[in-house]
Amino acid sequence: MTSIQQKLATGRGKFTPEYPGLGTGPVDYEDSISEEFFAVERKAVFERSWLCVGRLERLPRKGSYFTRELPGRLASIVITRDLDDNIYAFHNVCAHRGNKVVWQEHPQQESSGNCRAFACKYHGWRYGLDGVVNHVTNEDQFFDLDKSKLRMPPVHCEVWAGFIFINLTPERDGPPVPLRTFLGEGLLGLEAYPFHLMTQRYGFATRINGNWKLAVDSVCEWYHPPYVHGRFIHPDVSKAEKLVPPVDAYHYELFRPHMLTSVPGPPVLPPREQGTAGAACQDQRWIYKLFRAGLFGPDDVPDIGPLPGFLNRGNIASWGNDQFWIFPNISIQIWARNYYITYTYWPESVDSHIYEIDMYFVPPANAHERLAQELVVDSTIEFAMQDVNTIEATHSALKTRAQNTFHLSDQELLIRQFHRVIRDTVAEYEAETSRR
């Protein structure tokens, strides 16, 4: 064990035995490759859970709106702030002939803007910011038309800590559990974090040829970095292994259906005088030294006031970040250097998903701070793409079904929990529908 590893080691022991209901046996990954399972999972999980669709900053003023095209044709949603500052969400479909109402040049592209009403491009019906019809073209030509009952179908919508959540549970099934109840005590403390100060956003999205759950798995453990990210850590794998924190340096916490992992990180670099970075070279460490930033964030940390005690609950030495997983498909990652990242996974099919990364910083005060942020963004995306390559390799191999059970270590506790919650949610839905 290296001196760095000795400093971080805690001797704590394993986490998995603290959750006996999960067991320690091999895990079956049929839930990631079965077409039949995916069809039910979509209804049980994505059509019944609270889903984060964006930040409140996307609705900066009265009359603001934006649309979301949820992958796999899950839904086309409009989110608005009306003139009384109420936040609404509704399906983007006209009550007349079913046309998509809010779009600009291309119907499948998302849009945003500011207005007082929406007009359908097909026949001119208009809707208020609450989704209710307020004008019907040639209204006298219709039969027994009650305009007051016409609207774009509403979607359950709530805001928490500046994050906008929707729930696609049909109205006929009654209201879903309130968002705050769904989040529970394991997450509600995050409201004390100053998300509102971090309005400098860098967004990235791509399609991944692999099941969405495998992508979640890839960032729920810290077993893989010396191998997947070896060239960033050290080109010699044996040396990279010695630079990664020991297995007991992390913290894991399960509060079903959500979960948390905390990780250590490197200390900030000391201040340096201009021109002391050394000779230019093609080396990641030299770049980090030059721009005073790296994978764990900028070295010149912005002042956002005292951090809430809700963070670093495991008292990690040299704390790097907390990664809060909100079931089913978003991670909010709070970094010690005062920025945060969200990772969101939207299934398209059993074999593909859309992977979104959004990074939020305090707005830069100068070019140096902007360049440092952009280096953090580039480093994060590079690491993410290395993970993605592994996901596609895993999915293609699993599809052969040559192996069907797999052994998970204590470091992979969150993966064990995640698949268990998914399978249980699907089973509960099937049992409920069979009783109807």
Short mmCIF file of C-alpha atoms in Angstrom, two decimals:
data_model
loop_
_atom_site.label_atom_id
_atom_site.label_comp_id
_atom_site.label_asym_id
_atom_site.label_seq_id
_atom_site.Cartn_x
_atom_site.Cartn_y
_atom_site.Cartn_z
CA MET A 1 0.00 0.00 0.00
CA THR A 2 1.37 3.42 -0.98
CA SER A 3 1.67 6.34 1.46
CA ILE A 4 -1.40 7.97 -0.16
CA GLN A 5 -3.41 4.80 0.31
CA GLN A 6 -2.22 4.44 3.89
CA LYS A 7 -3.36 7.99 4.62
CA LEU A 8 -6.86 7.32 3.23
CA ALA A 9 -7.37 3.79 4.57
CA THR A 10 -9.88 3.48 7.41
CA GLY A 11 -9.95 -0.24 8.20
CA ARG A 12 -13.73 0.06 8.29
CA GLY A 13 -14.60 -3.28 6.72
CA LYS A 14 -17.34 -4.21 4.26
CA PHE A 15 -20.65 -2.37 3.74
CA THR A 16 -22.73 -5.09 2.02
CA PRO A 17 -23.32 -7.20 5.17
CA GLU A 18 -25.10 -4.17 6.69
CA TYR A 19 -27.89 -4.75 4.14
CA PRO A 20 -28.67 -8.47 4.57
CA GLY A 21 -31.78 -8.22 2.42
CA LEU A 22 -29.57 -7.72 -0.64
CA GLY A 23 -27.55 -10.88 -0.16
CA THR A 24 -24.06 -11.45 -1.53
CA GLY A 25 -24.72 -14.01 -4.25
CA PRO A 26 -24.23 -13.63 -8.01
CA VAL A 27 -26.45 -11.18 -9.92
CA ASP A 28 -28.44 -11.98 -13.06
CA TYR A 29 -28.28 -9.30 -15.79
CA GLU A 30 -31.24 -10.53 -17.82
CA ASP A 31 -32.99 -7.31 -16.78
CA SER A 32 -30.53 -5.42 -19.03
CA ILE A 33 -31.00 -7.44 -22.22
CA SER A 34 -34.57 -8.77 -22.20
CA GLU A 35 -37.01 -7.08 -24.60
CA GLU A 36 -39.93 -8.33 -22.51
CA PHE A 37 -38.49 -6.96 -19.26
CA PHE A 38 -37.77 -3.60 -20.89
CA ALA A 39 -41.39 -3.21 -22.05
CA VAL A 40 -42.70 -3.68 -18.51
CA GLU A 41 -39.85 -1.65 -16.95
CA ARG A 42 -40.81 1.33 -19.08
CA LYS A 43 -44.36 1.28 -17.69
CA ALA A 44 -43.46 0.35 -14.10
CA VAL A 45 -40.48 2.69 -13.71
CA PHE A 46 -40.55 5.51 -16.25
CA GLU A 47 -44.31 5.98 -16.51
CA ARG A 48 -44.75 5.93 -12.71
CA SER A 49 -41.66 7.59 -11.15
CA TRP A 50 -40.67 11.21 -10.59
CA LEU A 51 -38.29 12.22 -13.41
CA CYS A 52 -36.05 15.30 -13.41
CA VAL A 53 -36.43 17.30 -16.63
CA GLY A 54 -34.34 20.39 -15.88
CA ARG A 55 -33.50 23.28 -13.60
CA LEU A 56 -35.68 26.22 -12.60
CA GLU A 57 -33.09 28.55 -14.19
CA ARG A 58 -34.49 27.44 -17.55
CA LEU A 59 -37.66 29.38 -16.65
CA PRO A 60 -36.05 32.72 -15.70
CA ARG A 61 -39.12 34.94 -16.02
CA LYS A 62 -42.90 34.92 -16.28
CA GLY A 63 -43.94 33.47 -19.62
CA SER A 64 -40.80 31.32 -19.96
CA TYR A 65 -41.13 27.79 -21.30
CA PHE A 66 -39.06 24.89 -22.58
CA THR A 67 -39.88 21.51 -24.10
CA ARG A 68 -38.45 18.06 -23.43
CA GLU A 69 -38.54 15.20 -25.92
CA LEU A 70 -38.12 12.21 -23.65
CA PRO A 71 -36.28 9.46 -25.57
CA GLY A 72 -37.95 6.35 -26.84
CA ARG A 73 -41.08 8.43 -27.49
CA LEU A 74 -41.80 8.25 -23.78
CA ALA A 75 -43.38 11.70 -23.91
CA SER A 76 -43.19 15.17 -25.43
CA ILE A 77 -43.53 17.65 -22.56
CA VAL A 78 -43.93 21.43 -22.24
CA ILE A 79 -42.83 23.08 -18.98
CA THR A 80 -43.93 26.68 -18.33
CA ARG A 81 -43.86 29.51 -15.79
CA ASP A 82 -47.16 31.39 -16.01
CA LEU A 83 -47.80 35.05 -15.28
CA ASP A 84 -48.47 34.25 -11.60
CA ASP A 85 -45.15 32.35 -11.29
CA ASN A 86 -46.82 28.92 -11.20
CA ILE A 87 -44.86 26.06 -12.81
CA TYR A 88 -46.85 23.76 -15.10
CA ALA A 89 -46.09 20.71 -17.22
CA PHE A 90 -48.31 19.17 -19.89
CA HIS A 91 -48.14 16.81 -22.84
CA ASN A 92 -47.29 18.64 -26.03
CA VAL A 93 -50.38 17.57 -28.00
CA CYS A 94 -53.29 19.62 -29.37
CA ALA A 95 -56.82 18.82 -28.22
CA HIS A 96 -58.11 19.30 -31.78
CA ARG A 97 -56.28 16.85 -34.05
CA GLY A 98 -53.34 15.71 -31.94
CA ASN A 99 -50.68 17.89 -33.55
CA LYS A 100 -47.59 18.81 -31.52
CA VAL A 101 -48.25 22.39 -30.40
CA VAL A 102 -44.91 23.83 -29.23
CA TRP A 103 -42.05 23.51 -31.69
CA GLN A 104 -40.11 25.75 -34.02
CA GLU A 105 -38.34 24.60 -37.19
CA HIS A 106 -38.23 20.85 -36.55
CA PRO A 107 -40.93 18.96 -34.59
CA GLN A 108 -38.48 16.50 -33.00
CA GLN A 109 -36.13 19.19 -31.67
CA GLU A 110 -36.54 20.74 -28.24
CA SER A 111 -37.24 24.46 -27.99
CA SER A 112 -37.50 27.23 -25.43
CA GLY A 113 -38.55 30.84 -25.24
CA ASN A 114 -40.94 33.33 -23.73
CA CYS A 115 -44.59 33.98 -24.65
CA ARG A 116 -48.09 34.65 -23.34
CA ALA A 117 -49.80 31.82 -25.24
CA PHE A 118 -49.04 28.88 -27.55
CA ALA A 119 -50.60 28.61 -31.01
CA CYS A 120 -50.94 25.29 -32.84
CA LYS A 121 -49.32 25.55 -36.28
CA TYR A 122 -51.94 23.26 -37.81
CA HIS A 123 -55.25 25.09 -37.28
CA GLY A 124 -54.42 27.99 -34.97
CA TRP A 125 -55.93 26.80 -31.68
CA ARG A 126 -54.33 28.70 -28.81
CA TYR A 127 -53.41 27.62 -25.29
CA GLY A 128 -52.53 29.57 -22.16
CA LEU A 129 -49.37 28.96 -20.14
CA ASP A 130 -51.39 26.53 -18.02
CA GLY A 131 -52.13 24.41 -21.11
CA VAL A 132 -55.85 25.33 -21.26
CA VAL A 133 -57.47 26.27 -24.59
CA ASN A 134 -58.25 29.99 -24.80
CA HIS A 135 -59.07 30.26 -28.53
CA VAL A 136 -60.68 27.87 -31.03
CA THR A 137 -60.49 28.90 -34.68
CA ASN A 138 -64.01 29.09 -36.20
CA GLU A 139 -65.48 27.92 -32.91
CA ASP A 140 -69.05 28.25 -34.21
CA GLN A 141 -68.38 25.47 -36.75
CA PHE A 142 -68.07 22.81 -34.02
CA PHE A 143 -70.80 20.80 -32.28
CA ASP A 144 -71.49 20.98 -28.53
CA LEU A 145 -67.96 22.22 -27.89
CA ASP A 146 -67.17 23.05 -24.24
CA LYS A 147 -63.96 25.04 -24.61
CA SER A 148 -63.46 25.22 -20.84
CA LYS A 149 -62.75 21.49 -20.74
CA LEU A 150 -60.21 21.48 -23.55
CA ARG A 151 -56.48 21.52 -22.82
CA MET A 152 -53.18 19.86 -23.46
CA PRO A 153 -53.17 16.86 -21.07
CA PRO A 154 -51.63 17.90 -17.71
CA VAL A 155 -48.56 16.21 -16.23
CA HIS A 156 -47.83 16.05 -12.50
CA CYS A 157 -45.07 18.61 -11.83
CA GLU A 158 -43.21 19.64 -8.67
CA VAL A 159 -40.04 21.61 -7.93
CA TRP A 160 -37.45 20.65 -5.32
CA ALA A 161 -34.13 22.46 -4.66
CA GLY A 162 -34.56 24.19 -8.03
CA PHE A 163 -34.92 20.87 -9.92
CA ILE A 164 -38.11 20.40 -11.94
CA PHE A 165 -39.62 16.93 -11.72
CA ILE A 166 -42.52 15.44 -13.64
CA ASN A 167 -44.48 12.24 -13.11
CA LEU A 168 -46.27 10.58 -16.03
CA THR A 169 -48.70 8.57 -13.89
CA PRO A 170 -52.06 8.81 -15.74
CA GLU A 171 -54.77 10.82 -14.00
CA ARG A 172 -57.04 7.75 -14.02
CA ASP A 173 -54.59 6.06 -11.61
CA GLY A 174 -54.82 8.90 -9.11
CA PRO A 175 -52.06 11.26 -7.95
CA PRO A 176 -48.55 9.88 -7.40
CA VAL A 177 -46.87 10.02 -4.01
CA PRO A 178 -45.72 13.65 -3.43
CA LEU A 179 -42.19 14.37 -4.63
CA ARG A 180 -40.83 15.19 -1.17
CA THR A 181 -42.23 11.96 0.20
CA PHE A 182 -40.64 10.06 -2.68
CA LEU A 183 -37.24 11.69 -2.02
CA GLY A 184 -37.33 11.03 1.73
CA GLU A 185 -34.95 12.05 4.50
CA GLY A 186 -31.93 10.64 2.67
CA LEU A 187 -32.15 13.39 0.05
CA LEU A 188 -34.16 16.33 1.40
CA GLY A 189 -31.13 17.83 3.16
CA LEU A 190 -29.71 18.71 -0.26
CA GLU A 191 -32.07 21.70 -0.30
CA ALA A 192 -29.52 23.53 1.84
CA TYR A 193 -26.92 23.39 -0.95
CA PRO A 194 -26.62 26.67 -2.94
CA PHE A 195 -27.49 25.26 -6.37
CA HIS A 196 -28.86 28.68 -7.34
CA LEU A 197 -25.36 30.21 -7.30
CA MET A 198 -24.11 27.85 -10.00
CA THR A 199 -25.71 29.12 -13.18
CA GLN A 200 -22.80 28.61 -15.58
CA ARG A 201 -23.94 25.42 -17.34
CA TYR A 202 -22.09 23.18 -19.75
CA GLY A 203 -24.30 20.47 -21.30
CA PHE A 204 -23.49 17.34 -23.25
CA ALA A 205 -25.62 14.46 -24.54
CA THR A 206 -25.04 11.42 -26.71
CA ARG A 207 -26.63 8.12 -27.70
CA ILE A 208 -25.08 4.98 -26.19
CA ASN A 209 -25.53 1.54 -27.72
CA GLY A 210 -26.15 -0.23 -24.44
CA ASN A 211 -28.84 -0.64 -21.81
CA TRP A 212 -29.29 2.39 -19.54
CA LYS A 213 -28.82 0.37 -16.34
CA LEU A 214 -25.34 -0.70 -17.41
CA ALA A 215 -24.43 2.98 -17.72
CA VAL A 216 -25.67 3.64 -14.19
CA ASP A 217 -23.60 0.66 -13.01
CA SER A 218 -20.43 2.07 -14.55
CA VAL A 219 -20.31 5.07 -12.21
CA CYS A 220 -21.62 3.35 -9.08
CA GLU A 221 -18.27 1.78 -8.22
CA TRP A 222 -14.59 2.72 -8.00
CA TYR A 223 -13.17 -0.67 -8.93
CA HIS A 224 -12.58 0.20 -12.59
CA PRO A 225 -10.48 3.44 -12.70
CA PRO A 226 -6.96 1.89 -12.92
CA TYR A 227 -8.07 -0.08 -15.98
CA VAL A 228 -10.68 2.01 -17.78
CA HIS A 229 -8.99 5.36 -17.02
CA GLY A 230 -5.44 4.08 -16.66
CA ARG A 231 -3.77 6.44 -19.11
CA PHE A 232 -5.06 9.43 -17.12
CA ILE A 233 -3.88 7.99 -13.82
CA HIS A 234 -0.64 6.29 -14.94
CA PRO A 235 0.16 4.40 -18.16
CA ASP A 236 1.65 1.58 -16.07
CA VAL A 237 -1.37 -0.33 -14.71
CA SER A 238 0.51 -1.61 -11.68
CA LYS A 239 1.33 1.98 -10.72
CA ALA A 240 -2.19 3.19 -11.51
CA GLU A 241 -3.55 0.59 -9.09
CA LYS A 242 -1.40 2.07 -6.33
CA LEU A 243 -2.64 5.61 -6.97
CA VAL A 244 -6.33 4.76 -6.55
CA PRO A 245 -7.73 5.13 -2.99
CA PRO A 246 -8.08 1.84 -1.09
CA VAL A 247 -11.45 0.06 -1.05
CA ASP A 248 -12.30 1.23 2.49
CA ALA A 249 -11.69 4.92 1.68
CA TYR A 250 -15.19 5.35 0.22
CA HIS A 251 -18.61 5.67 1.83
CA TYR A 252 -21.80 3.91 0.70
CA GLU A 253 -25.33 4.50 1.93
CA LEU A 254 -28.63 3.02 0.79
CA PHE A 255 -31.99 4.66 1.48
CA ARG A 256 -34.22 2.70 -0.85
CA PRO A 257 -34.95 3.40 -3.62
CA HIS A 258 -32.18 6.03 -3.62
CA MET A 259 -28.51 5.73 -2.69
CA LEU A 260 -25.26 7.61 -2.06
CA THR A 261 -21.57 7.08 -2.64
CA SER A 262 -18.84 9.45 -1.39
CA VAL A 263 -15.27 9.44 -2.67
CA PRO A 264 -11.95 10.99 -1.67
CA GLY A 265 -10.14 13.44 -3.93
CA PRO A 266 -6.79 15.17 -4.26
CA PRO A 267 -6.05 18.43 -2.40
CA VAL A 268 -5.99 21.65 -4.41
CA LEU A 269 -2.69 22.68 -5.95
CA PRO A 270 -0.83 25.45 -4.10
CA PRO A 271 -0.79 28.89 -5.75
CA ARG A 272 1.88 29.32 -8.41
CA GLU A 273 3.49 32.35 -9.97
CA GLN A 274 2.99 33.04 -13.66
CA GLY A 275 5.46 31.19 -15.87
CA THR A 276 6.32 28.48 -13.34
CA ALA A 277 4.37 25.61 -14.94
CA GLY A 278 7.52 24.32 -16.58
CA ALA A 279 8.23 23.53 -20.20
CA ALA A 280 5.24 22.65 -22.36
CA CYS A 281 4.71 18.94 -22.82
CA GLN A 282 1.99 16.52 -23.90
CA ASP A 283 1.14 15.44 -20.40
CA GLN A 284 -2.20 15.71 -18.61
CA ARG A 285 -0.53 16.67 -15.33
CA TRP A 286 1.23 19.58 -17.01
CA ILE A 287 -2.10 20.80 -18.45
CA TYR A 288 -3.72 20.57 -15.03
CA LYS A 289 -0.84 22.49 -13.50
CA LEU A 290 -0.97 25.18 -16.21
CA PHE A 291 -4.72 25.82 -15.98
CA ARG A 292 -5.02 25.07 -12.24
CA ALA A 293 -7.85 22.63 -12.79
CA GLY A 294 -8.43 18.94 -13.35
CA LEU A 295 -10.92 16.13 -13.10
CA PHE A 296 -11.78 17.02 -9.49
CA GLY A 297 -12.44 20.68 -10.27
CA PRO A 298 -10.75 24.10 -10.30
CA ASP A 299 -7.91 24.71 -7.82
CA ASP A 300 -9.11 28.28 -7.28
CA VAL A 301 -12.30 27.32 -5.46
CA PRO A 302 -15.13 29.92 -5.53
CA ASP A 303 -16.57 31.10 -2.23
CA ILE A 304 -20.18 29.92 -1.85
CA GLY A 305 -20.35 30.13 1.93
CA PRO A 306 -20.22 27.22 4.38
CA LEU A 307 -21.25 23.84 3.00
CA PRO A 308 -24.22 22.13 4.66
CA GLY A 309 -23.39 19.42 7.18
CA PHE A 310 -25.55 17.10 5.08
CA LEU A 311 -22.50 16.48 2.85
CA ASN A 312 -19.66 14.01 3.44
CA ARG A 313 -21.75 11.98 5.85
CA GLY A 314 -19.10 9.26 5.89
CA ASN A 315 -16.40 11.72 7.10
CA ILE A 316 -14.19 10.82 4.14
CA ALA A 317 -10.59 11.96 4.53
CA SER A 318 -9.69 14.40 1.73
CA TRP A 319 -13.34 14.39 0.58
CA GLY A 320 -13.81 14.74 -3.18
CA ASN A 321 -17.54 14.46 -3.86
CA ASP A 322 -20.91 13.04 -2.87
CA GLN A 323 -22.91 11.30 -5.57
CA PHE A 324 -26.62 11.15 -4.71
CA TRP A 325 -28.58 8.73 -6.88
CA ILE A 326 -32.25 9.66 -7.26
CA PHE A 327 -34.23 6.71 -8.53
CA PRO A 328 -34.60 5.88 -11.31
CA ASN A 329 -32.25 7.72 -13.64
CA ILE A 330 -30.41 10.79 -12.28
CA SER A 331 -27.31 11.35 -10.20
CA ILE A 332 -26.58 14.71 -8.54
CA GLN A 333 -22.86 14.85 -7.84
CA ILE A 334 -21.76 17.55 -5.37
CA TRP A 335 -18.04 18.32 -5.57
CA ALA A 336 -15.86 19.62 -2.75
CA ARG A 337 -14.55 22.36 -5.07
CA ASN A 338 -17.96 24.03 -5.22
CA TYR A 339 -19.55 22.89 -8.44
CA TYR A 340 -21.96 20.09 -9.27
CA ILE A 341 -22.78 17.67 -12.08
CA THR A 342 -25.95 15.83 -13.03
CA TYR A 343 -25.87 12.57 -14.95
CA THR A 344 -29.18 11.48 -16.50
CA TYR A 345 -29.96 8.26 -18.37
CA TRP A 346 -32.98 8.05 -20.70
CA PRO A 347 -33.73 4.63 -22.24
CA GLU A 348 -34.66 4.55 -25.92
CA SER A 349 -34.86 0.77 -26.22
CA VAL A 350 -33.46 -2.24 -24.42
CA ASP A 351 -30.27 -1.74 -26.47
CA SER A 352 -29.76 2.04 -26.36
CA HIS A 353 -30.17 5.15 -24.25
CA ILE A 354 -29.46 8.87 -24.25
CA TYR A 355 -26.75 9.89 -21.79
CA GLU A 356 -26.85 13.50 -20.54
CA ILE A 357 -24.14 15.27 -18.54
CA ASP A 358 -24.78 18.79 -17.23
CA MET A 359 -22.09 20.63 -15.28
CA TYR A 360 -22.85 23.74 -13.20
CA PHE A 361 -20.33 26.31 -11.90
CA VAL A 362 -20.37 29.73 -10.31
CA PRO A 363 -20.15 32.10 -13.32
CA PRO A 364 -16.46 32.79 -14.10
CA ALA A 365 -15.17 36.26 -13.24
CA ASN A 366 -12.37 36.24 -15.83
CA ALA A 367 -10.78 34.27 -18.68
CA HIS A 368 -8.61 32.23 -16.29
CA GLU A 369 -11.66 30.94 -14.39
CA ARG A 370 -13.49 30.22 -17.65
CA LEU A 371 -10.57 28.19 -19.01
CA ALA A 372 -10.27 26.28 -15.73
CA GLN A 373 -13.96 25.37 -15.90
CA GLU A 374 -13.66 24.26 -19.50
CA LEU A 375 -10.72 22.01 -18.64
CA VAL A 376 -12.82 20.40 -15.87
CA VAL A 377 -15.62 19.88 -18.40
CA ASP A 378 -13.31 18.37 -21.03
CA SER A 379 -11.71 16.04 -18.47
CA THR A 380 -15.10 14.89 -17.19
CA ILE A 381 -16.42 14.18 -20.67
CA GLU A 382 -13.25 12.30 -21.61
CA PHE A 383 -13.62 10.06 -18.55
CA ALA A 384 -17.33 9.62 -19.31
CA MET A 385 -16.60 8.50 -22.86
CA GLN A 386 -14.10 5.94 -21.60
CA ASP A 387 -16.88 4.55 -19.39
CA VAL A 388 -19.27 4.56 -22.35
CA ASN A 389 -16.92 2.46 -24.45
CA THR A 390 -16.97 -0.16 -21.70
CA ILE A 391 -20.79 -0.06 -21.51
CA GLU A 392 -21.14 -0.89 -25.19
CA ALA A 393 -18.66 -3.75 -24.84
CA THR A 394 -20.53 -5.08 -21.79
CA HIS A 395 -23.93 -4.89 -23.46
CA SER A 396 -22.83 -6.65 -26.65
CA ALA A 397 -21.26 -9.46 -24.61
CA LEU A 398 -24.29 -9.85 -22.32
CA LYS A 399 -26.57 -10.16 -25.35
CA THR A 400 -24.85 -13.44 -26.26
CA ARG A 401 -26.08 -14.91 -22.94
CA ALA A 402 -22.89 -16.97 -22.77
CA GLN A 403 -22.69 -15.90 -19.12
CA ASN A 404 -25.84 -15.15 -17.17
CA THR A 405 -24.77 -14.64 -13.54
CA PHE A 406 -22.06 -12.32 -12.27
CA HIS A 407 -20.22 -11.81 -8.99
CA LEU A 408 -20.20 -8.36 -7.36
CA SER A 409 -17.70 -7.10 -4.79
CA ASP A 410 -18.39 -4.91 -1.79
CA GLN A 411 -17.39 -1.91 -3.91
CA GLU A 412 -20.31 -2.77 -6.18
CA LEU A 413 -22.93 -2.58 -3.44
CA LEU A 414 -24.88 0.19 -5.19
CA ILE A 415 -25.15 -1.91 -8.34
CA ARG A 416 -26.60 -4.78 -6.34
CA GLN A 417 -29.18 -2.45 -4.78
CA PHE A 418 -30.05 -0.69 -8.04
CA HIS A 419 -30.91 -3.86 -9.94
CA ARG A 420 -32.84 -5.21 -6.96
CA VAL A 421 -34.99 -2.06 -6.77
CA ILE A 422 -35.65 -2.15 -10.53
CA ARG A 423 -36.69 -5.82 -10.44
CA ASP A 424 -38.87 -5.29 -7.35
CA THR A 425 -40.57 -2.25 -8.92
CA VAL A 426 -41.37 -4.25 -12.05
CA ALA A 427 -42.67 -7.19 -10.00
CA GLU A 428 -44.90 -4.91 -7.91
CA TYR A 429 -46.32 -3.32 -11.05
CA GLU A 430 -47.07 -6.71 -12.62
CA ALA A 431 -48.78 -7.88 -9.43
CA GLU A 432 -50.85 -4.70 -9.28
CA THR A 433 -51.97 -4.87 -12.91
CA SER A 434 -52.89 -8.55 -12.59
CA ARG A 435 -55.32 -7.63 -9.77
CA ARG A 436 -57.19 -5.08 -11.89
#
